[in-house]
Amino acid sequence: MTTNTAINLIKHHESGAISADFFQTVKLDKPSIKEGELLVKQNHMSLDPAMFGWMNADTESYIPPVELGSVMRSFGIGEVVESSHPDFKVGDRVTGMMGWQEYFLSNGEGLDKVDSPLPDADVLSVFALPGLTATHGLFNVGQPKAGETLVVTGAAGAVGSIVGQLAKAEGLRVIGIVGSEEKADWIVKELGFDGAINYKSDDLDTQLAALTPKGIDLFFENTGGPVQHLIYNRMNEHGRIVVCGLIADYENGEYRAAPSWINVIKKRLTVQGFVMTDHFHNSPALLEKFAPYVMEGKIKHRSHVLDGLESAISGLNLLTTGGNKGKLIVRL
Ligand SMILES: NC(=O)c1ccc[n+]([C@@H]2O[C@H](COP(=O)([O-])OP(=O)(O)OC[C@H]3O[C@@H](n4cnc5c(N)ncnc54)[C@H](OP(=O)(O)O)[C@@H]3O)[C@@H](O)[C@H]2O)c1
């Protein structure tokens, strides 16, 4: 009998690094399909900062926590290996929330067919959550205008690198905040950002002032952390702050205070958060907007691929240490 290896969450995360004791690896029988069901063999799964939230016991968030004893939640891509579902046939490539497991039994709900010939890692790195988040956050929330200055944090990451490249393509001046010299070089030399700042270096205020001589119109916030205050202090009148993520605090278990609201009044700023779960129904329109940039070669990316289901456990820590170079993915 073929087995289905799965990883269950057995302890909620409050703070600190992710360790093996949060999870239990189980070997189950490969599921059997019934009428109207299909079985997917998952080939690649996405590791996302949101997982820290899903592992937390907080029931007040935009999505319920993963129930203890059940498969860890994740988005992935795979191939249909058995089907008695009218809309899916063996060999179809599909994406969906399949969890940390080899095989995913489904009634078809929430699964999307992948038409693109792109390799799995490219689908997850560009057209899945990163591209949708960047497109929605930048255009629908941020309302960018040519000639404006945008600062994006987490700029070498999956979302941030796409935000910066889209903004460059729209004629903005784009400055990225990153956590290493290697990432700073990559976003300037490879992706075409106008400047980069390593937030682990000195004199951040001076560096930011030099790179944003006309102030900042658009701040795409992926990380939080002390640099947030410096960026906020350079916002121009009628500037927009898009709050996408605060990964600097995901491991701490508590969130640092944001800057005073006084500049929101003085500069008439708009500060807006969003979560993509509210907008997935709009994915076709977002992809229609985003795809031409990719087709025209304006969006470069890199994927950081780990091997084996269980590499997901320690792999999650790469997101908070900055060890990932590009979209973090597990190959099964
Ligand atoms: N709102 C939504 O619907 C939505 C959807 C997707 C993602 N997000 C958010 O977007 C952000 C980026 O996600 P992603 O998937 O693209 O991940 P990512 O940027 O590819 O990886 C996370 C990166 O965060 C940076 N980081 C970690 N700790 C940090 C700290 N203390 N201070 C500053 N930077 C730190 C690291 O880069 P460095 O080496 O540069 O430090 C790390 O590589 C996350 O906050 C995530 O929660 C939100």
Short mmCIF file of C-alpha atoms and ligand atoms in Angstrom, two decimals:
data_model
loop_
_atom_site.label_atom_id
_atom_site.label_comp_id
_atom_site.label_asym_id
_atom_site.label_seq_id
_atom_site.Cartn_x
_atom_site.Cartn_y
_atom_site.Cartn_z
CA MET A 1 0.00 0.00 0.00
CA THR A 2 1.38 3.44 -0.94
CA THR A 3 1.68 5.77 2.04
CA ASN A 4 0.84 9.44 2.40
CA THR A 5 3.33 11.22 4.62
CA ALA A 6 1.80 14.24 6.32
CA ILE A 7 2.92 16.74 8.95
CA ASN A 8 0.41 17.75 11.62
CA LEU A 9 0.58 20.81 13.83
CA ILE A 10 0.56 19.67 17.47
CA LYS A 11 1.47 22.88 19.36
CA HIS A 12 0.52 26.51 18.83
CA HIS A 13 3.29 29.03 18.18
CA GLU A 14 3.54 32.05 20.47
CA SER A 15 7.09 33.28 20.05
CA GLY A 16 10.58 32.12 19.12
CA ALA A 17 12.00 30.00 16.35
CA ILE A 18 10.08 27.11 14.83
CA SER A 19 11.33 23.72 16.04
CA ALA A 20 10.42 20.09 15.38
CA ASP A 21 8.30 19.83 18.55
CA PHE A 22 5.54 21.94 16.97
CA PHE A 23 4.86 19.14 14.51
CA GLN A 24 4.32 15.40 14.18
CA THR A 25 5.10 13.52 11.01
CA VAL A 26 2.58 10.75 10.33
CA LYS A 27 2.48 8.00 7.72
CA LEU A 28 -1.06 7.34 6.54
CA ASP A 29 -2.46 5.16 3.79
CA LYS A 30 -2.75 6.90 0.46
CA PRO A 31 -6.38 8.16 0.37
CA SER A 32 -8.91 6.39 -1.89
CA ILE A 33 -11.22 8.48 -4.00
CA LYS A 34 -15.01 8.21 -4.01
CA GLU A 35 -17.40 9.35 -6.77
CA GLY A 36 -16.92 13.10 -7.39
CA GLU A 37 -13.47 13.21 -5.80
CA LEU A 38 -9.92 13.46 -7.08
CA LEU A 39 -6.48 12.76 -5.67
CA VAL A 40 -3.59 15.15 -6.18
CA LYS A 41 0.09 14.22 -5.80
CA GLN A 42 1.60 17.44 -4.49
CA ASN A 43 4.97 18.32 -6.06
CA HIS A 44 5.85 21.74 -4.61
CA MET A 45 4.47 23.68 -1.69
CA SER A 46 4.85 27.31 -0.72
CA LEU A 47 6.25 28.43 2.65
CA ASP A 48 4.79 31.78 3.65
CA PRO A 49 5.26 34.22 6.52
CA ALA A 50 1.50 33.97 7.15
CA MET A 51 2.13 30.47 8.53
CA PHE A 52 3.39 32.01 11.79
CA GLY A 53 -0.09 33.50 12.20
CA TRP A 54 -1.87 30.29 11.21
CA MET A 55 0.15 28.39 13.84
CA ASN A 56 -0.88 30.87 16.55
CA ALA A 57 -3.93 30.19 18.75
CA ASP A 58 -5.38 33.65 17.92
CA THR A 59 -8.98 33.23 16.76
CA GLU A 60 -9.45 36.96 16.07
CA SER A 61 -7.40 36.94 12.85
CA TYR A 62 -8.64 36.94 9.25
CA ILE A 63 -8.50 33.12 9.12
CA PRO A 64 -8.93 30.52 11.92
CA PRO A 65 -5.76 28.95 13.31
CA VAL A 66 -4.72 25.48 12.16
CA GLU A 67 -6.45 23.02 14.47
CA LEU A 68 -4.03 21.04 16.63
CA GLY A 69 -3.63 17.48 15.35
CA SER A 70 -4.52 18.41 11.79
CA VAL A 71 -2.33 18.83 8.72
CA MET A 72 -0.35 22.10 8.62
CA ARG A 73 -1.99 24.54 6.20
CA SER A 74 -0.15 25.51 3.01
CA PHE A 75 -0.65 26.37 -0.64
CA GLY A 76 0.83 24.04 -3.22
CA ILE A 77 0.91 22.72 -6.74
CA GLY A 78 0.57 19.15 -7.92
CA GLU A 79 -0.78 16.72 -10.46
CA VAL A 80 -4.09 14.87 -10.49
CA VAL A 81 -3.25 11.15 -10.20
CA GLU A 82 -6.78 9.74 -9.79
CA SER A 83 -10.11 11.31 -10.62
CA SER A 84 -13.80 10.55 -10.67
CA HIS A 85 -14.57 14.28 -10.79
CA PRO A 86 -16.18 15.59 -14.00
CA ASP A 87 -13.98 18.73 -14.17
CA PHE A 88 -10.56 17.20 -13.46
CA LYS A 89 -8.71 14.46 -15.31
CA VAL A 90 -5.55 12.51 -14.53
CA GLY A 91 -2.52 14.60 -15.51
CA ASP A 92 -4.12 18.01 -14.83
CA ARG A 93 -1.86 20.41 -12.92
CA VAL A 94 -3.66 22.11 -10.05
CA THR A 95 -2.99 24.58 -7.25
CA GLY A 96 -4.77 24.95 -3.93
CA MET A 97 -4.51 24.75 -0.16
CA MET A 98 -3.23 21.17 0.07
CA GLY A 99 -1.31 21.25 3.35
CA TRP A 100 1.95 19.66 4.38
CA GLN A 101 1.34 16.24 2.84
CA GLU A 102 2.19 14.23 -0.23
CA TYR A 103 -1.35 13.44 -1.40
CA PHE A 104 -4.39 15.68 -1.23
CA LEU A 105 -7.91 14.25 -1.47
CA SER A 106 -10.38 16.79 -2.83
CA ASN A 107 -13.94 17.29 -4.05
CA GLY A 108 -12.54 19.94 -6.39
CA GLU A 109 -13.53 22.93 -4.23
CA GLY A 110 -10.77 25.54 -4.03
CA LEU A 111 -8.59 23.83 -6.61
CA ASP A 112 -7.55 25.75 -9.73
CA LYS A 113 -6.17 24.25 -12.92
CA VAL A 114 -2.81 25.59 -14.08
CA ASP A 115 -2.76 26.35 -17.79
CA SER A 116 0.73 27.83 -17.84
CA PRO A 117 3.65 25.70 -19.12
CA LEU A 118 5.92 27.35 -16.50
CA PRO A 119 7.71 25.08 -14.01
CA ASP A 120 6.01 24.64 -10.62
CA ALA A 121 8.50 26.84 -8.76
CA ASP A 122 7.87 29.72 -11.17
CA VAL A 123 4.10 29.40 -10.79
CA LEU A 124 4.41 29.59 -6.99
CA SER A 125 7.02 32.37 -7.08
CA VAL A 126 5.38 34.67 -9.59
CA PHE A 127 1.76 33.99 -10.49
CA ALA A 128 0.47 32.66 -7.16
CA LEU A 129 0.40 34.65 -3.89
CA PRO A 130 3.44 36.91 -4.54
CA GLY A 131 2.19 38.30 -7.87
CA LEU A 132 -1.41 38.64 -6.72
CA THR A 133 -0.38 40.36 -3.49
CA ALA A 134 2.02 42.74 -5.21
CA THR A 135 -0.50 43.64 -7.93
CA HIS A 136 -3.42 44.17 -5.58
CA GLY A 137 -1.38 45.98 -2.94
CA LEU A 138 0.46 48.28 -5.29
CA PHE A 139 -2.27 49.18 -7.78
CA ASN A 140 -5.56 48.83 -5.91
CA VAL A 141 -4.35 50.05 -2.53
CA GLY A 142 -1.25 52.12 -3.30
CA GLN A 143 -2.52 53.96 -6.41
CA PRO A 144 0.98 54.62 -7.82
CA LYS A 145 1.65 57.55 -10.17
CA ALA A 146 4.59 58.00 -12.53
CA GLY A 147 7.23 60.29 -11.08
CA GLU A 148 6.42 59.42 -7.45
CA THR A 149 8.90 57.84 -5.03
CA LEU A 150 8.11 54.41 -3.57
CA VAL A 151 9.92 52.72 -0.70
CA VAL A 152 9.31 49.01 -0.22
CA THR A 153 10.53 46.94 2.73
CA GLY A 154 11.34 43.23 2.35
CA ALA A 155 12.39 44.38 -1.10
CA ALA A 156 14.34 41.27 -2.12
CA GLY A 157 11.54 38.96 -0.98
CA ALA A 158 8.81 37.29 -2.99
CA VAL A 159 6.26 40.10 -2.69
CA GLY A 160 8.62 43.06 -2.30
CA SER A 161 10.74 42.27 -5.35
CA ILE A 162 7.63 42.19 -7.55
CA VAL A 163 6.19 45.39 -6.02
CA GLY A 164 9.43 47.23 -6.81
CA GLN A 165 9.63 45.98 -10.38
CA LEU A 166 5.98 46.81 -11.09
CA ALA A 167 6.50 50.30 -9.71
CA LYS A 168 9.65 50.77 -11.82
CA ALA A 169 7.69 49.70 -14.90
CA GLU A 170 5.10 52.37 -14.01
CA GLY A 171 7.74 55.10 -13.92
CA LEU A 172 8.23 55.54 -10.17
CA ARG A 173 11.52 56.04 -8.36
CA VAL A 174 11.94 52.83 -6.33
CA ILE A 175 14.04 52.31 -3.20
CA GLY A 176 14.17 48.92 -1.50
CA ILE A 177 14.97 48.08 2.11
CA VAL A 178 16.73 44.72 2.59
CA GLY A 179 18.71 42.80 5.20
CA SER A 180 22.00 42.11 3.41
CA GLU A 181 24.48 43.60 0.94
CA GLU A 182 23.90 40.63 -1.40
CA LYS A 183 20.16 41.43 -1.51
CA ALA A 184 20.87 45.14 -1.97
CA ASP A 185 23.10 44.35 -4.96
CA TRP A 186 20.53 41.97 -6.44
CA ILE A 187 17.62 44.43 -6.38
CA VAL A 188 19.69 47.30 -7.83
CA LYS A 189 21.87 45.47 -10.36
CA GLU A 190 19.48 42.70 -11.43
CA LEU A 191 16.02 44.12 -10.82
CA GLY A 192 16.73 47.76 -11.66
CA PHE A 193 15.72 49.42 -8.37
CA ASP A 194 17.02 52.99 -8.08
CA GLY A 195 18.58 52.32 -4.69
CA ALA A 196 18.75 49.94 -1.77
CA ILE A 197 19.40 50.25 1.94
CA ASN A 198 20.57 47.43 4.16
CA TYR A 199 18.57 48.00 7.34
CA LYS A 200 21.35 46.27 9.30
CA SER A 201 23.82 49.06 8.36
CA ASP A 202 24.41 52.44 10.08
CA ASP A 203 23.01 55.92 9.46
CA LEU A 204 19.77 54.68 7.96
CA ASP A 205 18.24 58.15 8.19
CA THR A 206 21.07 59.72 6.18
CA GLN A 207 20.97 56.94 3.59
CA LEU A 208 17.21 57.25 3.23
CA ALA A 209 17.39 61.05 2.86
CA ALA A 210 20.05 60.72 0.16
CA LEU A 211 17.99 58.19 -1.82
CA THR A 212 14.64 59.97 -1.45
CA PRO A 213 15.51 63.65 -2.07
CA LYS A 214 11.89 64.48 -2.94
CA GLY A 215 10.44 62.58 0.04
CA ILE A 216 8.30 59.44 -0.17
CA ASP A 217 4.87 59.23 -1.76
CA LEU A 218 4.22 55.53 -1.42
CA PHE A 219 5.43 53.19 1.33
CA PHE A 220 4.81 49.47 0.77
CA GLU A 221 5.34 47.91 4.19
CA ASN A 222 6.25 44.22 4.31
CA THR A 223 8.33 44.04 7.47
CA GLY A 224 7.87 46.63 10.22
CA GLY A 225 10.90 47.09 12.46
CA PRO A 226 12.71 50.32 13.37
CA VAL A 227 13.15 51.50 9.76
CA GLN A 228 9.37 51.91 9.57
CA HIS A 229 9.60 55.10 11.67
CA LEU A 230 12.28 56.61 9.43
CA ILE A 231 10.29 55.95 6.27
CA TYR A 232 7.12 57.30 7.86
CA ASN A 233 8.89 60.54 8.83
CA ARG A 234 9.77 61.21 5.17
CA MET A 235 6.24 60.75 3.80
CA ASN A 236 5.00 63.53 1.53
CA GLU A 237 1.60 65.18 1.71
CA HIS A 238 -1.19 62.87 0.51
CA GLY A 239 1.20 59.90 0.67
CA ARG A 240 -0.11 56.34 0.90
CA ILE A 241 1.12 53.60 3.20
CA VAL A 242 0.20 50.06 2.14
CA VAL A 243 0.45 47.72 5.12
CA CYS A 244 1.00 44.25 3.70
CA GLY A 245 3.06 42.51 6.40
CA LEU A 246 5.03 42.99 9.62
CA ILE A 247 7.35 40.01 9.56
CA ALA A 248 9.88 41.69 11.87
CA ASP A 249 7.46 40.91 14.71
CA TYR A 250 6.01 37.52 13.70
CA GLU A 251 8.55 35.61 15.77
CA ASN A 252 8.35 37.91 18.80
CA GLY A 253 4.77 37.16 19.72
CA GLU A 254 4.08 40.88 20.21
CA TYR A 255 3.93 43.84 17.87
CA ARG A 256 6.04 46.99 18.25
CA ALA A 257 4.28 50.33 18.47
CA ALA A 258 3.72 52.06 15.14
CA PRO A 259 4.68 55.73 14.67
CA SER A 260 2.44 58.50 16.06
CA TRP A 261 -0.65 59.32 14.01
CA ILE A 262 0.24 63.01 13.95
CA ASN A 263 1.73 62.84 10.44
CA VAL A 264 -1.42 61.14 9.20
CA ILE A 265 -3.15 64.43 10.00
CA LYS A 266 -0.39 66.88 9.10
CA LYS A 267 0.44 65.17 5.79
CA ARG A 268 -3.09 63.85 5.11
CA LEU A 269 -1.74 60.31 4.72
CA THR A 270 -3.75 57.24 3.87
CA VAL A 271 -2.73 54.08 5.74
CA GLN A 272 -4.43 50.90 4.57
CA GLY A 273 -3.89 47.24 5.40
CA PHE A 274 -5.15 44.34 3.32
CA VAL A 275 -5.17 40.54 3.24
CA MET A 276 -5.38 38.62 0.00
CA THR A 277 -8.02 36.20 1.31
CA ASP A 278 -10.48 39.10 0.81
CA HIS A 279 -9.46 39.44 -2.83
CA PHE A 280 -8.88 35.95 -4.25
CA HIS A 281 -12.25 36.16 -6.04
CA ASN A 282 -10.63 38.98 -8.04
CA SER A 283 -7.62 36.86 -9.08
CA PRO A 284 -8.54 36.69 -12.80
CA ALA A 285 -8.60 40.51 -13.04
CA LEU A 286 -5.37 40.79 -11.03
CA LEU A 287 -3.64 38.26 -13.28
CA GLU A 288 -4.89 40.07 -16.36
CA LYS A 289 -3.23 43.22 -15.04
CA PHE A 290 -0.05 41.45 -13.90
CA ALA A 291 0.64 38.95 -16.71
CA PRO A 292 1.69 41.52 -19.37
CA TYR A 293 4.52 42.77 -17.15
CA VAL A 294 5.79 39.19 -16.87
CA MET A 295 5.37 38.52 -20.60
CA GLU A 296 7.29 41.70 -21.42
CA GLY A 297 10.20 40.45 -19.27
CA LYS A 298 9.75 43.18 -16.66
CA ILE A 299 9.48 40.81 -13.70
CA LYS A 300 12.55 38.81 -12.68
CA HIS A 301 12.44 36.51 -9.69
CA ARG A 302 14.37 33.89 -7.83
CA SER A 303 13.08 30.85 -5.96
CA HIS A 304 14.70 29.33 -2.89
CA VAL A 305 13.85 25.63 -3.08
CA LEU A 306 14.23 23.22 -0.14
CA ASP A 307 14.09 19.46 -0.59
CA GLY A 308 11.69 17.08 1.16
CA LEU A 309 8.45 17.55 3.09
CA GLU A 310 10.17 17.73 6.48
CA SER A 311 12.50 20.52 5.35
CA ALA A 312 9.43 22.76 5.74
CA ILE A 313 9.80 22.70 9.53
CA SER A 314 13.21 24.33 9.92
CA GLY A 315 12.71 26.05 6.57
CA LEU A 316 10.11 28.37 8.06
CA ASN A 317 12.86 30.00 10.12
CA LEU A 318 14.59 31.19 6.95
CA LEU A 319 11.75 33.66 6.53
CA THR A 320 12.48 35.35 9.85
CA THR A 321 16.27 35.16 9.66
CA GLY A 322 16.28 36.42 6.06
CA GLY A 323 18.07 33.23 4.98
CA ASN A 324 15.73 32.85 2.01
CA LYS A 325 16.91 34.31 -1.27
CA GLY A 326 13.62 34.64 -3.12
CA LYS A 327 10.33 32.79 -2.84
CA LEU A 328 10.63 29.98 -0.31
CA ILE A 329 9.37 26.67 -1.67
CA VAL A 330 9.55 22.99 -0.70
CA ARG A 331 10.01 20.34 -3.38
CA LEU A 332 8.38 17.06 -2.36
N1 LIG B 1 -1.37 40.93 3.27
C1 LIG B 1 -1.30 39.83 2.55
O1 LIG B 1 -2.28 39.29 2.04
C2 LIG B 1 0.05 39.20 2.34
C3 LIG B 1 0.27 38.22 1.35
C4 LIG B 1 1.56 37.71 1.18
C5 LIG B 1 2.60 38.17 1.99
N2 LIG B 1 2.31 39.11 2.95
C6 LIG B 1 3.39 39.64 3.81
O2 LIG B 1 4.40 40.18 2.97
C7 LIG B 1 5.63 40.07 3.65
C8 LIG B 1 6.64 39.40 2.71
O3 LIG B 1 6.20 38.07 2.44
P1 LIG B 1 6.98 37.14 1.38
O4 LIG B 1 6.19 35.93 1.21
O5 LIG B 1 7.30 37.99 0.21
O6 LIG B 1 8.31 36.77 2.18
P2 LIG B 1 9.81 37.10 1.76
O7 LIG B 1 9.94 38.59 1.71
O8 LIG B 1 10.18 36.32 0.57
O9 LIG B 1 10.62 36.53 2.99
C9 LIG B 1 10.57 37.17 4.23
C10 LIG B 1 11.69 38.22 4.34
O10 LIG B 1 11.40 39.10 5.40
C11 LIG B 1 12.58 39.72 5.80
N3 LIG B 1 12.65 39.85 7.25
C12 LIG B 1 12.62 38.85 8.17
N4 LIG B 1 12.75 39.35 9.41
C13 LIG B 1 12.89 40.70 9.27
C14 LIG B 1 13.09 41.77 10.19
N5 LIG B 1 13.20 41.55 11.52
N6 LIG B 1 13.18 43.02 9.70
C15 LIG B 1 13.10 43.25 8.36
N7 LIG B 1 12.93 42.27 7.44
C16 LIG B 1 12.83 41.02 7.90
C17 LIG B 1 13.75 38.83 5.33
O11 LIG B 1 14.46 39.55 4.31
P3 LIG B 1 15.79 40.41 4.67
O12 LIG B 1 16.95 39.49 4.48
O13 LIG B 1 15.72 41.52 3.69
O14 LIG B 1 15.66 40.84 6.11
C18 LIG B 1 13.04 37.64 4.72
O15 LIG B 1 13.76 37.10 3.62
C19 LIG B 1 5.40 39.31 4.93
O16 LIG B 1 5.26 40.22 6.01
C20 LIG B 1 4.07 38.62 4.68
O17 LIG B 1 3.36 38.34 5.85
C21 LIG B 1 1.08 39.62 3.14
#
